mmCIF file of C-alpha atoms in Angstrom:
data_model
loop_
_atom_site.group_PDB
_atom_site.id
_atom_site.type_symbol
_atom_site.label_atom_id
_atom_site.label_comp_id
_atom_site.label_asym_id
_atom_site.label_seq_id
_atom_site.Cartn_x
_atom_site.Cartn_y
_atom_site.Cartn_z
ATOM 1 C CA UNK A 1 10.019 14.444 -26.048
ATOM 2 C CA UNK A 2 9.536 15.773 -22.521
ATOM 3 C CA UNK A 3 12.364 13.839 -20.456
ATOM 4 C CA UNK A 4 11.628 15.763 -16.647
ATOM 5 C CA UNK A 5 10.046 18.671 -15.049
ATOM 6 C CA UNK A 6 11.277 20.554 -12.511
ATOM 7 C CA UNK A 7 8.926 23.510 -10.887
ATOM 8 C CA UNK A 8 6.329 23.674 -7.601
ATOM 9 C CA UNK A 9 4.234 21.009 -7.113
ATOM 10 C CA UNK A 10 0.805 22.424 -6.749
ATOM 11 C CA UNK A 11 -1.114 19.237 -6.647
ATOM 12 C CA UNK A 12 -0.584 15.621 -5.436
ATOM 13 C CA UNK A 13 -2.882 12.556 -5.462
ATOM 14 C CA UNK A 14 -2.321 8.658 -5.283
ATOM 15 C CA UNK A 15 -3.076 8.852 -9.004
ATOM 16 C CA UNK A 16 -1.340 12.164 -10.541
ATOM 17 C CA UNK A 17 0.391 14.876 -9.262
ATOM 18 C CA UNK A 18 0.484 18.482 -11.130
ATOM 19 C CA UNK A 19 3.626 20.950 -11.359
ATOM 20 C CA UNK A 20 3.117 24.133 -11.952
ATOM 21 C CA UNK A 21 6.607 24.874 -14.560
ATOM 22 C CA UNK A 22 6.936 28.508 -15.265
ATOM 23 C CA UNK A 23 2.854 29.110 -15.445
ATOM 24 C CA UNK A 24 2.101 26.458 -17.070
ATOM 25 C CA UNK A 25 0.720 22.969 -14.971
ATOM 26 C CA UNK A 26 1.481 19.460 -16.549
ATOM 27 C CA UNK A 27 -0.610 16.678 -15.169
ATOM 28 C CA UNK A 28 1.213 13.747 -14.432
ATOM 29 C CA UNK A 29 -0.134 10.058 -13.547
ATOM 30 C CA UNK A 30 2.089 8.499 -11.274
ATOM 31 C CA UNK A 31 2.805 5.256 -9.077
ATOM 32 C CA UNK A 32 1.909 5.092 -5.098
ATOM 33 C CA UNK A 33 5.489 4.868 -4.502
ATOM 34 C CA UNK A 34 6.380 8.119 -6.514
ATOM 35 C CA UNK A 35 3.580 9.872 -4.606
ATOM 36 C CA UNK A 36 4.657 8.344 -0.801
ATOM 37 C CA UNK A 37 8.060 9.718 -1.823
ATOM 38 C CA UNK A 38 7.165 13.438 -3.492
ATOM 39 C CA UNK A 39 6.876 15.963 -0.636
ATOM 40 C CA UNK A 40 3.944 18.237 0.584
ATOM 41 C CA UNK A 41 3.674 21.846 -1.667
ATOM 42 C CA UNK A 42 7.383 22.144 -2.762
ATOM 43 C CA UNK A 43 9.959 22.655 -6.017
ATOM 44 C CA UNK A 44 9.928 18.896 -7.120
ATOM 45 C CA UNK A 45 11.893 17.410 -10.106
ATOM 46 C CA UNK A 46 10.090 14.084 -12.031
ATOM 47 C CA UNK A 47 11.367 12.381 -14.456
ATOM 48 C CA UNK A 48 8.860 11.695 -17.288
ATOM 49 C CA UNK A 49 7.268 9.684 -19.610
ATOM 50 C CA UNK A 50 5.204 10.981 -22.377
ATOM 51 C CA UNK A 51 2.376 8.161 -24.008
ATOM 52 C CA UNK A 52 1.154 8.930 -26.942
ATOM 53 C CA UNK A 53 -1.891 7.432 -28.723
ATOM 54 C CA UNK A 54 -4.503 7.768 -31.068
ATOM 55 C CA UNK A 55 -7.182 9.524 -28.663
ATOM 56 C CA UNK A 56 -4.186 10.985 -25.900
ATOM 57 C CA UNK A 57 -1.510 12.354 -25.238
ATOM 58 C CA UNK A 58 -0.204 11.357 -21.259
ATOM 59 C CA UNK A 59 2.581 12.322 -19.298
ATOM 60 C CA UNK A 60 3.919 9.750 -16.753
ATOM 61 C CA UNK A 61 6.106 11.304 -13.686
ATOM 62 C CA UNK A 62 8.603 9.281 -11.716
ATOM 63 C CA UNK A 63 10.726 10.057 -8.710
ATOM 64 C CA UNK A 64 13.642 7.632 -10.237
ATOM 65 C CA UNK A 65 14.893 7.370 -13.199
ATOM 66 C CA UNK A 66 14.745 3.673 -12.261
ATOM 67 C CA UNK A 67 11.416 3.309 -11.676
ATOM 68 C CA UNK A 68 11.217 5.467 -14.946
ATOM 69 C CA UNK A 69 13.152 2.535 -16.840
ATOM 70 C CA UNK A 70 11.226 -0.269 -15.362
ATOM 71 C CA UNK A 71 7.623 1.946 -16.556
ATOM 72 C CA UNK A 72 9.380 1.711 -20.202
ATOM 73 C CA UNK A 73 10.287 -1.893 -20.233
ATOM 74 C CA UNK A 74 7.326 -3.147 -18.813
ATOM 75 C CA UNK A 75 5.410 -1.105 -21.463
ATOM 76 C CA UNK A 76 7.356 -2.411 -24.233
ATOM 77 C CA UNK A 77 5.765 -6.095 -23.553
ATOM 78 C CA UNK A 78 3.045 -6.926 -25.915
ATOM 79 C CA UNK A 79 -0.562 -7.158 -23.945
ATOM 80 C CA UNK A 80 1.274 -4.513 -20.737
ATOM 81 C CA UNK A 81 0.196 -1.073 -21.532
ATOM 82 C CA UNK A 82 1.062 1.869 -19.183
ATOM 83 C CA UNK A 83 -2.087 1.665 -17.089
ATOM 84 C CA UNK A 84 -0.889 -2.123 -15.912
ATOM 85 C CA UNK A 85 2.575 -0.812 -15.443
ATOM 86 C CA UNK A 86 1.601 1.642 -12.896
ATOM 87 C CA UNK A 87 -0.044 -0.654 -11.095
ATOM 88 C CA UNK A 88 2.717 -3.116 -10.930
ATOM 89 C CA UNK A 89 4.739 -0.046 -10.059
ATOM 90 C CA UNK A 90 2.115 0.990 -7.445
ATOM 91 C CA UNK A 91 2.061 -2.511 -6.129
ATOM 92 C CA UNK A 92 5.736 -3.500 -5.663
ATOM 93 C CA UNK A 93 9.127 -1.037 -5.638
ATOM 94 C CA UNK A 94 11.146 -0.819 -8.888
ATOM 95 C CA UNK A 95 13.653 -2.643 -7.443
ATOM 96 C CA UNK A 96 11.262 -5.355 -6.326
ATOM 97 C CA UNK A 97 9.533 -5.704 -9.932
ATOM 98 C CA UNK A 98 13.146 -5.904 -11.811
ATOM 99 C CA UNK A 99 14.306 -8.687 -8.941
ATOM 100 C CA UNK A 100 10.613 -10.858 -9.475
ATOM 101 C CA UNK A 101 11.982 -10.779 -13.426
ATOM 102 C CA UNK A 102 15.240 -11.630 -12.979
ATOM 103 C CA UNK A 103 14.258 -14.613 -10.684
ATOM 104 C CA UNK A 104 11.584 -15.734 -12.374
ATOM 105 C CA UNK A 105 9.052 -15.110 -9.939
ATOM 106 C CA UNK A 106 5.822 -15.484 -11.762
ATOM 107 C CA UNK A 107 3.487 -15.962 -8.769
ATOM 108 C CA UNK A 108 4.542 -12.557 -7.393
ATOM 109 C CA UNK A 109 4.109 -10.604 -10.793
ATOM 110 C CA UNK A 110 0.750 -12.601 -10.823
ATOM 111 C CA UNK A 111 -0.265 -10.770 -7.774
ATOM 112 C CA UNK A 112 -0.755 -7.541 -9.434
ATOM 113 C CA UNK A 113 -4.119 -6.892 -10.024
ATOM 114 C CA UNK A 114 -4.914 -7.178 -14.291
ATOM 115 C CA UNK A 115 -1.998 -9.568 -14.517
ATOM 116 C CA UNK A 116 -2.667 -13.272 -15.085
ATOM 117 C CA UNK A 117 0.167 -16.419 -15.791
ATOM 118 C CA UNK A 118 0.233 -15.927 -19.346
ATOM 119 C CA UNK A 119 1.429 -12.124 -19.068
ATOM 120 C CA UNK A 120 3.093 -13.009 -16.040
ATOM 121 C CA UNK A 121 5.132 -15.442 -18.161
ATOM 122 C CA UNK A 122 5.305 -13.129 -21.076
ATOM 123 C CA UNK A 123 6.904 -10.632 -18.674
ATOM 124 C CA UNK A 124 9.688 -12.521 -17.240
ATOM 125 C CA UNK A 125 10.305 -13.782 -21.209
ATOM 126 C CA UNK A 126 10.452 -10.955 -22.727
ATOM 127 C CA UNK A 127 12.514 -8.779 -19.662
ATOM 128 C CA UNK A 128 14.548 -10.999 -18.110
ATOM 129 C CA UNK A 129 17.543 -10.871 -19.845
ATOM 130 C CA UNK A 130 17.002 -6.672 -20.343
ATOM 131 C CA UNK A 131 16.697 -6.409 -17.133
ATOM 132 C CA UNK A 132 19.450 -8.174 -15.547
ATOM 133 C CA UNK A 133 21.514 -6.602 -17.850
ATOM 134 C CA UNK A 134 20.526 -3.050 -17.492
ATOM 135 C CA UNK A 135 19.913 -3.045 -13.553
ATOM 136 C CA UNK A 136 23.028 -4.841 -13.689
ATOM 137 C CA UNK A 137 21.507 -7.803 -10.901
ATOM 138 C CA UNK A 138 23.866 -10.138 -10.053
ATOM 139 C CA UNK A 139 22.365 -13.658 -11.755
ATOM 140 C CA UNK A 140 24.618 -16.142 -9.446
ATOM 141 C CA UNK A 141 21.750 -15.506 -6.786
ATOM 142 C CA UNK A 142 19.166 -15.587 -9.105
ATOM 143 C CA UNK A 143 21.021 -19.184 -11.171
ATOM 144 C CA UNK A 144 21.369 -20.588 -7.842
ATOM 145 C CA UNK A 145 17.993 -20.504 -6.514
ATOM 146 C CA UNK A 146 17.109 -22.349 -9.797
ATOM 147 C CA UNK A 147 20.166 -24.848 -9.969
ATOM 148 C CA UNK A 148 18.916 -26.245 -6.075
ATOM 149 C CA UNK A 149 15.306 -25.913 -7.122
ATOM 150 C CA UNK A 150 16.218 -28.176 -10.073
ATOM 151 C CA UNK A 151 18.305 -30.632 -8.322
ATOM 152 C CA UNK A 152 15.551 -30.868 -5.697
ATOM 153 C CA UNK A 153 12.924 -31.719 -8.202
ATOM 154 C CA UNK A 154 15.139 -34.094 -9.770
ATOM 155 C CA UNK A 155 15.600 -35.989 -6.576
ATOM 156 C CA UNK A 156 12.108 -36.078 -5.783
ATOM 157 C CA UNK A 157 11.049 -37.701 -9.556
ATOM 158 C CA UNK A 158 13.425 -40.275 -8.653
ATOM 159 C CA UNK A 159 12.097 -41.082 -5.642
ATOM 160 C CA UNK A 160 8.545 -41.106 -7.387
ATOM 161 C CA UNK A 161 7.103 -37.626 -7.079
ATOM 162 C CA UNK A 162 5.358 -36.071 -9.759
ATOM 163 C CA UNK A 163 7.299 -33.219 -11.662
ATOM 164 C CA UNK A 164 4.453 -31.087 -11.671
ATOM 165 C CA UNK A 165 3.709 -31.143 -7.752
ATOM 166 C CA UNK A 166 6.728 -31.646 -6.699
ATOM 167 C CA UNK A 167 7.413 -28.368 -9.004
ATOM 168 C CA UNK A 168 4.549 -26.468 -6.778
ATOM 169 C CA UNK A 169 5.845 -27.922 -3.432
ATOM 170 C CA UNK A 170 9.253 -26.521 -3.703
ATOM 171 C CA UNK A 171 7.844 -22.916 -5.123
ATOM 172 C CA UNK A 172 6.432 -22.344 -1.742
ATOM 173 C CA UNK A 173 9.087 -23.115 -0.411
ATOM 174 C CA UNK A 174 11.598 -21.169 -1.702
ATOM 175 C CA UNK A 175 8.953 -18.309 -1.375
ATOM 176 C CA UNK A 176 9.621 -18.762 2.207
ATOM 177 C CA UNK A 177 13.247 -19.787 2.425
ATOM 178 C CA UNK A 178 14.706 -18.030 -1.157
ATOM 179 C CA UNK A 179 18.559 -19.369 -0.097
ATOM 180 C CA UNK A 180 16.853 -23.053 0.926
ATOM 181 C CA UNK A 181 19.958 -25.361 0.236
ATOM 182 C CA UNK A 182 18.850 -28.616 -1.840
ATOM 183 C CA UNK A 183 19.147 -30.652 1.286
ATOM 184 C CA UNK A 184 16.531 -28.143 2.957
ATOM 185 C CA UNK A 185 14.397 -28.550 -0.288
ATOM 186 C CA UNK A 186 14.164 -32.037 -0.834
ATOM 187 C CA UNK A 187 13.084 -31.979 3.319
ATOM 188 C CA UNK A 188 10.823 -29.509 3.629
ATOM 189 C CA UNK A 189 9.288 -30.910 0.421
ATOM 190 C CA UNK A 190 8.879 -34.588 1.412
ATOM 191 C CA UNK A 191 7.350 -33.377 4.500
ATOM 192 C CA UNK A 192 4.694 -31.878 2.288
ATOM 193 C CA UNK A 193 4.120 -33.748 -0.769
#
């Protein structure tokens, strides 16, 4: 319904930011990142999001219409609501949010506060594939990382590992190292396991 607003930003706090639009000010809740980025007391243009529910009616600003896009598909996950996706969006860039779904990086969506494995793993489900298509990332990093991680952990069940540590082990590590080849992996993880 609303899509931005343009007009003189009267009012700016880590949590909402109000723009004054020909007389009338809309109240917007928006990330930490879109409020590091908006400048002090001048004509500002946010793109917007408008929630509606049973008991409100809330308007979302963004600087980007990327971070704007990323606010929408992490909303559209069942159990992420728009509170938890401004955190997430507060805790970690746009960019940084769409490359931990496209990798598969469920420890560092877990890091958001409210946001525990099972939504964690509901996220990267239920995105992944939207979001490496509409960000346009370029999977061959992202396969990669997974195709080494895999022959690692294959190497290390043959040489009597357990899956499931072994599994832990070379997480870290690739945490670390993200471009670890699988002769670096199977290393640094024997030197740990």
């Amino acid at each position: 319904m609303i899509t931005q607003i343009r007009g003189k930003l009267v009012e700016k706090n880590p949590t909402y930011a109000v723009v004054d639009c020909n007389g009338v000010g809309y109240l917007m809740h928006i990330s930490l990142n879109t409020y590091s980025s908006l400048p002090n007391d001048e004509y500002v243009l946010l793109y917007t999001h408008l929630s509606i529910r049973e008991d409100a009616h809330t308007l979302y600003g963004f600087l980007t219409k990327t971070e704007r896009e990323v606010f929408r598909l992490l909303t559209s996950v069942s159990g992420v609501g728009p509170s938890t996706a401004r955190t997430m969006l507060s805790s970690m860039t746009s960019h940084e949010v769409s490359q931990a779904i496209a990798s598969e990086n469920v420890k560092l969506i877990q890091t958001v506060k409210g946001i525990g494995a099972k939504t964690a793993q509901r996220v990267i489900v239920d995105l992944k594939d939207k979001v490496l298509k509409t960000f346009d990332i370029d999977e061959v990093s992202v396969v990669q990382n997974n195709t080494n991680k895999e022959e690692a952990l294959s190497a290390l069940e043959v040489l009597g590992f357990p899956r499931k540590q072994a599994d832990k082990v070379i997480g870290n590590i690739l945490k670390e190292t993200p471009d670890a080849s699988v002769e670096k992996l199977i290393k640094q993880a024997l030197k740990n396991l």
